[in-house]
Amino acid sequence: MQKKVLKGLSLLLMLSGLLMFISCASTDVQSTPDAPKAQLAADTTASDAGDQDAAKRALEEDAIRKEQEAAKNAFISEDVYFDYDSSTLTSSAQAVLQAKAGWLRNNPDAAIVIEGHCDERGTTEYNLALGDRRANSAKTFLVDMGIPASSFKTVSYGEEMPVDPGKTEDAFAKNRRAHFTIE
Amino acid sequence: MTIFFNQDRLVIRLFLWVVLLLIFFASDSIAGYDYIDINNPYIKKIPIAVPLFKEMNGSMDEQTKAREASVLLSDTLEFTGYFKMIDHGAFLEHPEKQGISETAINFKNWTVIGAELLITGGLSMSGNNITMEMRLFDTFKARRLLGKKYTGGVSDQRIMIRKFCNDVMYLLTGSHGFFNSKIAFVSNSTGKKEIYISDFDGYNPRQITKSNSISLSPAWSTDGNWLAYTSYARGKPDLYIKNLKENRGCVVAKEGVNITPAWVPGQFALAATLSFSGDPEIYMLTGDGKVIKRVTRNWGIDVSPSFSPDGRKMAFVSKRSGNPQIYSKDLSSEQEKRLTFQGKNNTTPSWSPKGDKIVYSSMEDGQFNVCMIGADGGEPKQLTSSAGDNESPTWSPDGSLIAFCSTREGVSRIYVMTSYGTEQRRLFSMPGEQTNPKWSSNNMGN
């Protein structure tokens, strides 16, 4: 009789266990639909982390691009200045050209136009020739630094395109220049 | 004295439809006058009276044209710098009323007011044609020196008057003057520098280039048919050689600059500075733009050629001594000679039509002035002073006048002076700035 009770109890336990299992299972089953959500959430977290990397990369790229842009702008905006009636490169002119050579090495495909300009003193005709000499001085320096001559075209504008139309020494100094543009 | 016409009738073509009848009045006194001392004609100007023209029929139109004619004749002669025009208020008699031929003139009335020469004129109109007759008198000798009659269209009045002036100048100086010449120049009136051409006196300026870029340095061929100039029409300074009458020409567009053209006198060839070798050097080119040979061989700038009238020598600017100076080169012996030694910036030489002088722009104390030096060098003479920058001198074809550009009134304009530097005056006024004048030969026709 005791055995029967035990069997019954154990059966009950088993049943309850089964029930518990079932209930647990049912809980599990009930919770299953949430799993993709969790997964999604997890995924979201993971992609957030990836986005951060990408953003970082983008920022870096942007920084690089900005740096390149700045380098390009500096390449274009920094003029090479000359003394009055001279096409000789001063030490500061050479420093500017060295920086330009650096940029040109990183940008071997760039097609460059070097413009030669003069201040308004001197006759139009002579200044056309002087502007030519200035553009060629800058070109020769860069070619000597290993930049292929085929990268360059030169155009003399003589005194025709001053950056500063003033009649002061300051204005004249700004106008005596070799200016770089990218085609 | 009576007028009798010699029957030599010369038919001269002006425009296709215009015929001028030149009737030479008899005169035994054409040759042998030296009214104008060509060694310095401007010290003593010849006092001349140019009274109003007589209207032969008396219509209103005729009256207007007659007035125009006497003013134009007076202005044209005065332009030469040789004459002192006597004020009309001083006149004691009036040929426009009393008559324009010898018989009607009391020469004492002219000598007493100081007139050594007198020109009378008559004008008649019929339909669209005008006839003008003009007579030049020596008042002291009471003698007619010249008499001409012209017939043509109303619009040819200016041409007729210039023809007469041409003959007056030839009679008085032995040279044909410059009344058939033109001046090319650069103006930025449109906002861009373009080439223009006007008559010698600045009349009727018209735009020649329409490149909408930068055009510079016009240069005339001797026959006046060709104009060479530099233009940035293709983005860089190229040399354009253009026929002014027909729509043809060529472009010299070598690498570097293609600038400062100058035609060899009497030839279809020109010199110009090209820098395709890496250095601005002067080359000789055919009128078709082909390089014949290199003329200068010197590292550094060589620019702005100008030929002696016989074409044997060439003046130019070189920087070989460290700054721009004027040199000359004998083209057969290849000998070169430095001409200027004063100042550190001597440029744009222009060789005189007589061959003995070279004018150029010289900078001293930051200002440019027009200077003149012997064709073999010597002491330079400054022709302009204390009046802005004075640059780009160019000779009239007879060598009596020099045109140049000056900033004396602020913006650059074109001026004329005698070859002695006297009588500096503005040639004309138009919007913008005018630079780079180049005077043509006197064979421009009309």
Tab-separated table of N, CA and C in Angstrom, chain B residues 45-168:
chain	number	residue	atom	x	y	z
B	45	LYS	N	56.674	129.395	-86.011
B	45	LYS	CA	55.524	128.862	-86.748
B	45	LYS	C	55.129	129.841	-87.839
B	46	ILE	N	54.612	129.308	-88.906
B	46	ILE	CA	54.184	130.192	-89.984
B	46	ILE	C	52.787	130.718	-89.701
B	47	PRO	N	52.621	132.050	-89.636
B	47	PRO	CA	51.277	132.593	-89.427
B	47	PRO	C	50.454	132.404	-90.699
B	48	ILE	N	49.315	131.771	-90.534
B	48	ILE	CA	48.478	131.474	-91.700
B	48	ILE	C	47.027	131.872	-91.412
B	49	ALA	N	46.372	132.429	-92.412
B	49	ALA	CA	44.963	132.799	-92.271
B	49	ALA	C	44.110	131.827	-93.079
B	50	VAL	N	43.103	131.268	-92.425
B	50	VAL	CA	42.163	130.377	-93.111
B	50	VAL	C	40.746	130.927	-92.911
B	51	PRO	N	40.347	131.869	-93.737
B	51	PRO	CA	39.000	132.435	-93.587
B	51	PRO	C	37.910	131.437	-93.962
B	52	LEU	N	36.675	131.812	-93.694
B	52	LEU	CA	35.541	130.943	-94.024
B	52	LEU	C	35.493	130.669	-95.524
B	53	PHE	N	34.930	129.521	-95.873
B	53	PHE	CA	34.778	129.174	-97.284
B	53	PHE	C	33.580	129.933	-97.861
B	54	LYS	N	33.696	130.232	-99.106
B	54	LYS	CA	32.597	130.906	-99.800
B	54	LYS	C	31.596	129.865	-100.284
B	55	GLU	N	30.294	130.114	-99.975
B	55	GLU	CA	29.270	129.215	-100.529
B	55	GLU	C	28.950	129.730	-101.921
B	56	MET	N	29.137	128.899	-102.898
B	56	MET	CA	29.004	129.373	-104.269
B	56	MET	C	27.538	129.596	-104.658
B	57	ASN	N	26.619	128.787	-104.118
B	57	ASN	CA	25.212	128.952	-104.471
B	57	ASN	C	24.386	129.537	-103.331
B	58	GLY	N	24.856	129.348	-102.118
B	58	GLY	CA	24.218	130.014	-100.992
B	58	GLY	C	23.078	129.279	-100.322
B	59	SER	N	22.963	127.947	-100.527
B	59	SER	CA	21.903	127.213	-99.839
B	59	SER	C	22.298	126.985	-98.380
B	60	MET	N	21.316	126.611	-97.560
B	60	MET	CA	21.576	126.378	-96.132
B	60	MET	C	22.581	125.241	-95.938
B	61	ASP	N	22.363	124.139	-96.674
B	61	ASP	CA	23.262	122.986	-96.569
B	61	ASP	C	24.677	123.389	-96.933
B	62	GLU	N	24.747	124.188	-97.972
B	62	GLU	CA	26.050	124.635	-98.444
B	62	GLU	C	26.756	125.460	-97.368
B	63	GLN	N	25.961	126.299	-96.723
B	63	GLN	CA	26.496	127.156	-95.671
B	63	GLN	C	27.107	126.312	-94.545
B	64	THR	N	26.357	125.275	-94.136
B	64	THR	CA	26.843	124.382	-93.077
B	64	THR	C	28.134	123.700	-93.499
B	65	LYS	N	28.121	123.174	-94.699
B	65	LYS	CA	29.294	122.441	-95.194
B	65	LYS	C	30.495	123.373	-95.367
B	66	ALA	N	30.221	124.597	-95.793
B	66	ALA	CA	31.302	125.554	-95.999
B	66	ALA	C	31.972	125.889	-94.667
B	67	ARG	N	31.123	126.056	-93.651
B	67	ARG	CA	31.653	126.346	-92.312
B	67	ARG	C	32.495	125.162	-91.829
B	68	GLU	N	31.942	123.949	-91.971
B	68	GLU	CA	32.668	122.737	-91.570
B	68	GLU	C	34.008	122.664	-92.271
B	69	ALA	N	33.994	122.988	-93.557
B	69	ALA	CA	35.211	122.851	-94.359
B	69	ALA	C	36.327	123.745	-93.841
B	70	SER	N	35.993	125.014	-93.522
B	70	SER	CA	37.069	125.904	-93.083
B	70	SER	C	37.592	125.505	-91.709
B	71	VAL	N	36.692	125.046	-90.844
B	71	VAL	CA	37.135	124.593	-89.511
B	71	VAL	C	38.036	123.362	-89.644
B	72	LEU	N	37.588	122.430	-90.488
B	72	LEU	CA	38.352	121.189	-90.664
B	72	LEU	C	39.724	121.463	-91.295
B	73	LEU	N	39.743	122.354	-92.272
B	73	LEU	CA	41.008	122.702	-92.919
B	73	LEU	C	41.968	123.330	-91.902
B	74	SER	N	41.414	124.246	-91.126
B	74	SER	CA	42.207	124.925	-90.113
B	74	SER	C	42.754	123.935	-89.076
B	75	ASP	N	41.881	123.053	-88.576
B	75	ASP	CA	42.289	122.056	-87.570
B	75	ASP	C	43.338	121.098	-88.121
B	76	THR	N	43.141	120.683	-89.374
B	76	THR	CA	44.054	119.711	-89.965
B	76	THR	C	45.453	120.304	-90.102
B	77	LEU	N	45.506	121.561	-90.555
B	77	LEU	CA	46.819	122.197	-90.690
B	77	LEU	C	47.450	122.469	-89.330
B	78	GLU	N	46.624	122.890	-88.392
B	78	GLU	CA	47.141	123.203	-87.065
B	78	GLU	C	47.718	121.963	-86.394
B	79	PHE	N	47.139	120.803	-86.719
B	79	PHE	CA	47.583	119.549	-86.116
B	79	PHE	C	49.071	119.290	-86.359
B	80	THR	N	49.577	119.776	-87.492
B	80	THR	CA	50.978	119.524	-87.840
B	80	THR	C	51.940	120.217	-86.883
B	81	GLY	N	51.466	121.275	-86.245
B	81	GLY	CA	52.343	122.031	-85.356
B	81	GLY	C	53.189	123.063	-86.080
B	82	TYR	N	53.066	123.156	-87.398
B	82	TYR	CA	53.890	124.071	-88.182
B	82	TYR	C	53.300	125.474	-88.268
B	83	PHE	N	51.998	125.596	-87.993
B	83	PHE	CA	51.316	126.849	-88.303
B	83	PHE	C	50.763	127.539	-87.064
B	84	LYS	N	50.732	128.871	-87.182
B	84	LYS	CA	50.019	129.669	-86.182
B	84	LYS	C	48.765	130.184	-86.885
B	85	MET	N	47.619	129.733	-86.408
B	85	MET	CA	46.373	130.106	-87.065
B	85	MET	C	45.982	131.519	-86.606
B	86	ILE	N	45.757	132.393	-87.561
B	86	ILE	CA	45.408	133.769	-87.202
B	86	ILE	C	43.919	133.880	-86.902
B	87	ASP	N	43.628	134.563	-85.793
B	87	ASP	CA	42.250	134.682	-85.320
B	87	ASP	C	41.374	135.397	-86.349
B	88	HIS	N	40.203	134.865	-86.558
B	88	HIS	CA	39.284	135.440	-87.549
B	88	HIS	C	38.915	136.889	-87.229
B	89	GLY	N	38.919	137.223	-85.933
B	89	GLY	CA	38.562	138.581	-85.523
B	89	GLY	C	39.517	139.636	-86.056
B	90	ALA	N	40.732	139.197	-86.402
B	90	ALA	CA	41.733	140.160	-86.882
B	90	ALA	C	41.602	140.446	-88.383
B	91	PHE	N	40.798	139.630	-89.058
B	91	PHE	CA	40.723	139.749	-90.521
B	91	PHE	C	40.165	141.108	-90.955
B	92	LEU	N	40.817	141.698	-91.961
B	92	LEU	CA	40.365	142.990	-92.498
B	92	LEU	C	39.470	142.801	-93.718
B	93	GLU	N	39.598	141.656	-94.363
B	93	GLU	CA	38.672	141.394	-95.466
B	93	GLU	C	38.168	139.962	-95.408
B	94	HIS	N	37.097	139.714	-96.117
B	94	HIS	CA	36.393	138.455	-95.966
B	94	HIS	C	36.165	137.790	-97.317
B	95	PRO	N	37.103	136.934	-97.697
B	95	PRO	CA	37.026	136.289	-99.021
B	95	PRO	C	35.721	135.535	-99.243
B	96	GLU	N	35.087	135.058	-98.146
B	96	GLU	CA	33.832	134.324	-98.338
B	96	GLU	C	32.749	135.233	-98.923
B	97	LYS	N	32.983	136.576	-98.772
B	97	LYS	CA	32.023	137.511	-99.371
B	97	LYS	C	32.621	138.173	-100.604
B	98	GLN	N	33.912	138.559	-100.455
B	98	GLN	CA	34.502	139.369	-101.517
B	98	GLN	C	35.071	138.562	-102.681
B	99	GLY	N	35.306	137.280	-102.427
B	99	GLY	CA	35.853	136.474	-103.516
B	99	GLY	C	37.120	135.765	-103.087
B	100	ILE	N	37.362	134.598	-103.683
B	100	ILE	CA	38.429	133.726	-103.191
B	100	ILE	C	39.614	133.637	-104.151
B	101	SER	N	39.558	134.314	-105.277
B	101	SER	CA	40.686	134.233	-106.212
B	101	SER	C	41.565	135.482	-106.089
B	102	GLU	N	42.750	135.439	-106.724
B	102	GLU	CA	43.723	136.515	-106.590
B	102	GLU	C	43.128	137.892	-106.860
B	103	THR	N	42.297	137.930	-107.896
B	103	THR	CA	41.760	139.232	-108.323
B	103	THR	C	40.968	139.910	-107.209
B	104	ALA	N	40.363	139.070	-106.333
B	104	ALA	CA	39.505	139.637	-105.295
B	104	ALA	C	40.261	139.938	-104.000
B	105	ILE	N	41.530	139.508	-103.951
B	105	ILE	CA	42.265	139.615	-102.689
B	105	ILE	C	43.204	140.821	-102.688
B	106	ASN	N	43.112	141.594	-101.609
B	106	ASN	CA	44.084	142.646	-101.399
B	106	ASN	C	45.112	142.112	-100.410
B	107	PHE	N	46.253	141.706	-100.920
B	107	PHE	CA	47.214	140.998	-100.072
B	107	PHE	C	47.714	141.828	-98.896
B	108	LYS	N	47.720	143.157	-99.086
B	108	LYS	CA	48.173	144.037	-97.989
B	108	LYS	C	47.300	143.867	-96.747
B	109	ASN	N	45.997	143.582	-96.988
B	109	ASN	CA	45.094	143.363	-95.855
B	109	ASN	C	45.491	142.129	-95.037
B	110	TRP	N	46.251	141.254	-95.662
B	110	TRP	CA	46.677	140.036	-94.958
B	110	TRP	C	48.070	140.203	-94.370
B	111	THR	N	48.959	140.862	-95.094
B	111	THR	CA	50.315	141.039	-94.542
B	111	THR	C	50.269	141.944	-93.315
B	112	VAL	N	49.364	142.898	-93.334
B	112	VAL	CA	49.318	143.842	-92.222
B	112	VAL	C	48.878	143.175	-90.913
B	113	ILE	N	48.126	142.087	-91.026
B	113	ILE	CA	47.754	141.366	-89.784
B	113	ILE	C	48.731	140.216	-89.506
B	114	GLY	N	49.791	140.149	-90.268
B	114	GLY	CA	50.854	139.180	-89.969
B	114	GLY	C	50.724	137.845	-90.663
B	115	ALA	N	49.726	137.685	-91.513
B	115	ALA	CA	49.564	136.399	-92.197
B	115	ALA	C	50.593	136.267	-93.319
B	116	GLU	N	51.404	135.240	-93.264
B	116	GLU	CA	52.363	135.008	-94.349
B	116	GLU	C	51.744	134.128	-95.427
B	117	LEU	N	50.806	133.301	-94.994
B	117	LEU	CA	50.103	132.438	-95.940
B	117	LEU	C	48.601	132.647	-95.761
B	118	LEU	N	47.895	132.432	-96.843
B	118	LEU	CA	46.433	132.556	-96.807
B	118	LEU	C	45.849	131.412	-97.622
B	119	ILE	N	44.826	130.789	-97.076
B	119	ILE	CA	44.117	129.774	-97.865
B	119	ILE	C	42.667	130.204	-98.014
B	120	THR	N	42.213	130.323	-99.230
B	120	THR	CA	40.799	130.619	-99.462
B	120	THR	C	40.133	129.381	-100.033
B	121	GLY	N	38.848	129.269	-99.760
B	121	GLY	CA	38.140	128.095	-100.249
B	121	GLY	C	36.733	128.438	-100.699
B	122	GLY	N	36.235	127.655	-101.640
B	122	GLY	CA	34.863	127.821	-102.084
B	122	GLY	C	34.203	126.462	-102.145
B	123	LEU	N	32.897	126.436	-101.915
B	123	LEU	CA	32.206	125.157	-101.873
B	123	LEU	C	30.847	125.276	-102.541
B	124	SER	N	30.541	124.318	-103.393
B	124	SER	CA	29.192	124.281	-103.934
B	124	SER	C	28.646	122.865	-103.843
B	125	MET	N	27.352	122.798	-103.640
B	125	MET	CA	26.714	121.492	-103.517
B	125	MET	C	25.697	121.339	-104.627
B	126	SER	N	25.642	120.117	-105.151
B	126	SER	CA	24.532	119.840	-106.049
B	126	SER	C	24.091	118.415	-105.780
B	127	GLY	N	22.894	118.309	-105.245
B	127	GLY	CA	22.395	117.000	-104.821
B	127	GLY	C	23.281	116.444	-103.736
B	128	ASN	N	23.803	115.251	-103.966
B	128	ASN	CA	24.627	114.602	-102.967
B	128	ASN	C	26.124	114.819	-103.212
B	129	ASN	N	26.424	115.690	-104.157
B	129	ASN	CA	27.835	115.935	-104.481
B	129	ASN	C	28.272	117.311	-104.013
B	130	ILE	N	29.561	117.381	-103.666
B	130	ILE	CA	30.099	118.707	-103.385
B	130	ILE	C	31.338	118.932	-104.239
B	131	THR	N	31.561	120.188	-104.546
B	131	THR	CA	32.787	120.599	-105.222
B	131	THR	C	33.466	121.630	-104.330
B	132	MET	N	34.748	121.417	-104.093
B	132	MET	CA	35.487	122.382	-103.286
B	132	MET	C	36.701	122.846	-104.063
B	133	GLU	N	36.941	124.137	-104.017
B	133	GLU	CA	38.206	124.631	-104.564
B	133	GLU	C	38.947	125.380	-103.471
B	134	MET	N	40.262	125.146	-103.433
B	134	MET	CA	41.071	125.762	-102.388
B	134	MET	C	42.335	126.330	-103.012
B	135	ARG	N	42.734	127.491	-102.506
B	135	ARG	CA	43.933	128.157	-103.023
B	135	ARG	C	44.839	128.563	-101.871
B	136	LEU	N	46.104	128.328	-102.059
B	136	LEU	CA	47.101	128.746	-101.070
B	136	LEU	C	47.892	129.917	-101.643
B	137	PHE	N	47.987	131.000	-100.868
B	137	PHE	CA	48.711	132.191	-101.331
B	137	PHE	C	49.874	132.529	-100.406
B	138	ASP	N	50.940	133.022	-101.019
B	138	ASP	CA	52.004	133.691	-100.275
B	138	ASP	C	51.626	135.170	-100.281
B	139	THR	N	51.275	135.686	-99.111
B	139	THR	CA	50.718	137.045	-99.066
B	139	THR	C	51.777	138.116	-99.332
B	140	PHE	N	52.996	137.888	-98.880
B	140	PHE	CA	54.052	138.893	-99.078
B	140	PHE	C	54.462	138.970	-100.543
B	141	LYS	N	54.487	137.808	-101.180
B	141	LYS	CA	54.831	137.813	-102.605
B	141	LYS	C	53.596	137.999	-103.471
B	142	ALA	N	52.451	138.110	-102.842
B	142	ALA	CA	51.175	138.272	-103.543
B	142	ALA	C	51.052	137.254	-104.673
B	143	ARG	N	51.264	136.034	-104.319
B	143	ARG	CA	51.356	134.999	-105.343
B	143	ARG	C	50.627	133.728	-104.904
B	144	ARG	N	49.963	133.085	-105.842
B	144	ARG	CA	49.315	131.805	-105.554
B	144	ARG	C	50.334	130.688	-105.643
B	145	LEU	N	50.369	129.847	-104.606
B	145	LEU	CA	51.322	128.738	-104.594
B	145	LEU	C	50.670	127.437	-105.039
B	146	LEU	N	49.367	127.366	-104.827
B	146	LEU	CA	48.692	126.092	-105.066
B	146	LEU	C	47.205	126.357	-105.275
B	147	GLY	N	46.612	125.641	-106.201
B	147	GLY	CA	45.171	125.771	-106.391
B	147	GLY	C	44.612	124.435	-106.823
B	148	LYS	N	43.561	123.971	-106.128
B	148	LYS	CA	43.002	122.657	-106.469
B	148	LYS	C	41.493	122.684	-106.371
B	149	LYS	N	40.907	121.812	-107.176
B	149	LYS	CA	39.460	121.695	-107.166
B	149	LYS	C	39.106	120.216	-107.040
B	150	TYR	N	38.207	119.917	-106.147
B	150	TYR	CA	37.838	118.527	-105.889
B	150	TYR	C	36.331	118.359	-106.010
B	151	THR	N	35.919	117.247	-106.573
B	151	THR	CA	34.493	116.929	-106.620
B	151	THR	C	34.288	115.525	-106.071
B	152	GLY	N	33.265	115.355	-105.275
B	152	GLY	CA	32.992	114.021	-104.720
B	152	GLY	C	31.687	114.018	-103.974
B	153	GLY	N	31.465	112.930	-103.232
B	153	GLY	CA	30.254	112.839	-102.415
B	153	GLY	C	30.375	113.753	-101.207
B	154	VAL	N	29.212	114.108	-100.639
B	154	VAL	CA	29.205	115.004	-99.480
B	154	VAL	C	30.055	114.443	-98.345
B	155	SER	N	29.995	113.110	-98.160
B	155	SER	CA	30.705	112.498	-97.038
B	155	SER	C	32.216	112.462	-97.264
B	156	ASP	N	32.671	112.877	-98.426
B	156	ASP	CA	34.107	112.839	-98.709
B	156	ASP	C	34.807	114.164	-98.468
B	157	GLN	N	34.083	115.078	-97.856
B	157	GLN	CA	34.663	116.392	-97.599
B	157	GLN	C	35.993	116.302	-96.858
B	158	ARG	N	36.013	115.448	-95.835
B	158	ARG	CA	37.210	115.300	-95.020
B	158	ARG	C	38.384	114.796	-95.865
B	159	ILE	N	38.077	113.859	-96.746
B	159	ILE	CA	39.124	113.293	-97.598
B	159	ILE	C	39.697	114.362	-98.522
B	160	MET	N	38.809	115.186	-99.067
B	160	MET	CA	39.256	116.248	-99.978
B	160	MET	C	40.158	117.239	-99.246
B	161	ILE	N	39.726	117.598	-98.056
B	161	ILE	CA	40.523	118.569	-97.296
B	161	ILE	C	41.885	117.992	-96.930
B	162	ARG	N	41.894	116.732	-96.568
B	162	ARG	CA	43.178	116.100	-96.239
B	162	ARG	C	44.086	116.028	-97.467
B	163	LYS	N	43.486	115.783	-98.623
B	163	LYS	CA	44.281	115.742	-99.859
B	163	LYS	C	44.937	117.091	-100.105
B	164	PHE	N	44.138	118.144	-99.924
B	164	PHE	CA	44.682	119.482	-100.135
B	164	PHE	C	45.804	119.761	-99.128
B	165	CYS	N	45.563	119.393	-97.865
B	165	CYS	CA	46.576	119.613	-96.822
B	165	CYS	C	47.856	118.843	-97.141
B	166	ASN	N	47.670	117.643	-97.651
B	166	ASN	CA	48.800	116.828	-98.070
B	166	ASN	C	49.668	117.594	-99.084
B	167	ASP	N	48.992	118.210	-100.041
B	167	ASP	CA	49.713	118.955	-101.077
B	167	ASP	C	50.355	120.216	-100.499
B	168	VAL	N	49.645	120.865	-99.581
B	168	VAL	CA	50.215	122.047	-98.929
B	168	VAL	C	51.499	121.651	-98.203
